[in-house]
XYZ file of C-alpha atoms in Angstrom:
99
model
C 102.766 218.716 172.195
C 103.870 221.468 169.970
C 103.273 220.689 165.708
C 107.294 219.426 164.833
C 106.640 217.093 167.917
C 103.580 215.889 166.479
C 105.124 215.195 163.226
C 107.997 213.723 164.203
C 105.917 210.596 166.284
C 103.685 210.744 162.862
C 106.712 209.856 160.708
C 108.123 207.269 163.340
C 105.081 205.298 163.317
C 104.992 205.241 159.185
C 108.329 204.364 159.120
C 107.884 201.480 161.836
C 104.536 200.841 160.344
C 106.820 200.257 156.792
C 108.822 198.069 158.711
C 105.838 196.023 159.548
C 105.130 195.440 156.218
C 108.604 194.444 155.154
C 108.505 191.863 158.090
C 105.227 190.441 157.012
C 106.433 190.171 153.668
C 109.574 188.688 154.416
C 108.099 186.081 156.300
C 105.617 184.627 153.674
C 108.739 184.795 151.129
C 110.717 182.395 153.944
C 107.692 180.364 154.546
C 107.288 180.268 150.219
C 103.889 181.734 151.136
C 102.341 184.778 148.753
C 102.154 187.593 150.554
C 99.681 189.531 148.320
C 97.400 186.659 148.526
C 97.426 186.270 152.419
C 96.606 190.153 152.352
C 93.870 189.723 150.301
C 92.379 186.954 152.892
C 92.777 188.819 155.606
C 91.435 192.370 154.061
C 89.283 190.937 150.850
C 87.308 193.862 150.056
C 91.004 196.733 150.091
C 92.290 197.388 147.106
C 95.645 196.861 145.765
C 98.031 197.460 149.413
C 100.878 199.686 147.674
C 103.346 199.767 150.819
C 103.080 195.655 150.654
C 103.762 195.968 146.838
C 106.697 198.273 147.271
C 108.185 196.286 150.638
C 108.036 193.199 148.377
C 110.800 195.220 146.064
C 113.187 195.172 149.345
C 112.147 191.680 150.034
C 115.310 188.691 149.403
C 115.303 185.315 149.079
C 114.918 183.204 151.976
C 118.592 181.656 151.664
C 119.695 185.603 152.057
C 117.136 186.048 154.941
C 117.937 185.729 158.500
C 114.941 183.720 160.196
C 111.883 185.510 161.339
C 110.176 184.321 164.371
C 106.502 183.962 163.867
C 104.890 184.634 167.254
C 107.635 187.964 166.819
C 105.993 188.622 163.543
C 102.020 188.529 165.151
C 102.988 190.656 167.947
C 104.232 193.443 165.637
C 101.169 192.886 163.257
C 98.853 193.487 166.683
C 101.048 196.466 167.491
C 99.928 197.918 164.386
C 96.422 196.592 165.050
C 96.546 194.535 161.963
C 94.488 191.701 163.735
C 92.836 190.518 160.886
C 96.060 189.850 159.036
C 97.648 188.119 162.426
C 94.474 185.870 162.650
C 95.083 184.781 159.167
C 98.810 184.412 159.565
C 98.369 183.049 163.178
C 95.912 180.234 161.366
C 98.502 179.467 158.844
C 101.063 178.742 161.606
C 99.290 176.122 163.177
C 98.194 174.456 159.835
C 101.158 174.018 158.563
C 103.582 173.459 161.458
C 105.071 177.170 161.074
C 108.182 178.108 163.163
């Protein structure tokens, strides 16, 4: 795999990576859940996440969302390998009824 190659799949996977985040954060905002606090649960001892605080920014309000599917929501967290943050959403779906 020559270096621009390299690069290039480096700079897909941020960008999809930012996606991830946006999703997450969306979701919590349609669910009127706090995003930054449900972080903090799931990774208590990370500062500050700075790509959650600037995908918040992009975020709307739920009556301008379109619906986000939960289980779609902790299969992209685990295809980021944010399992911690999926067990604490996952949890939070079955407590409170979560579609």
């Amino acid at each position: 795999m020559d270096r621009n190659h390299e690069e290039e799949v480096i700079r897909n996977y941020q960008k999809g990576e930012k996606m991830m985040i946006l999703l997450f954060a969306q979701w919590c905002i349609n669910h009127d859940l706090d995003p930054v606090a449900i972080y903090k649960e799931a990774y208590p001892y990370q500062e500050k996440n700075k790509e959650l605080i600037d995908a918040l920014e992009l975020t709307v309000s739920k009556q301008e969302s379109d619906p986000i599917d939960s289980e779609t929501l902790l299969e992209v967290l685990s295809l980021y390998g944010n399992d911690d943050l999926a067990f604490v959403v996952s949890d939070l779906i079955s407590r409170k009824n979560l579609k």
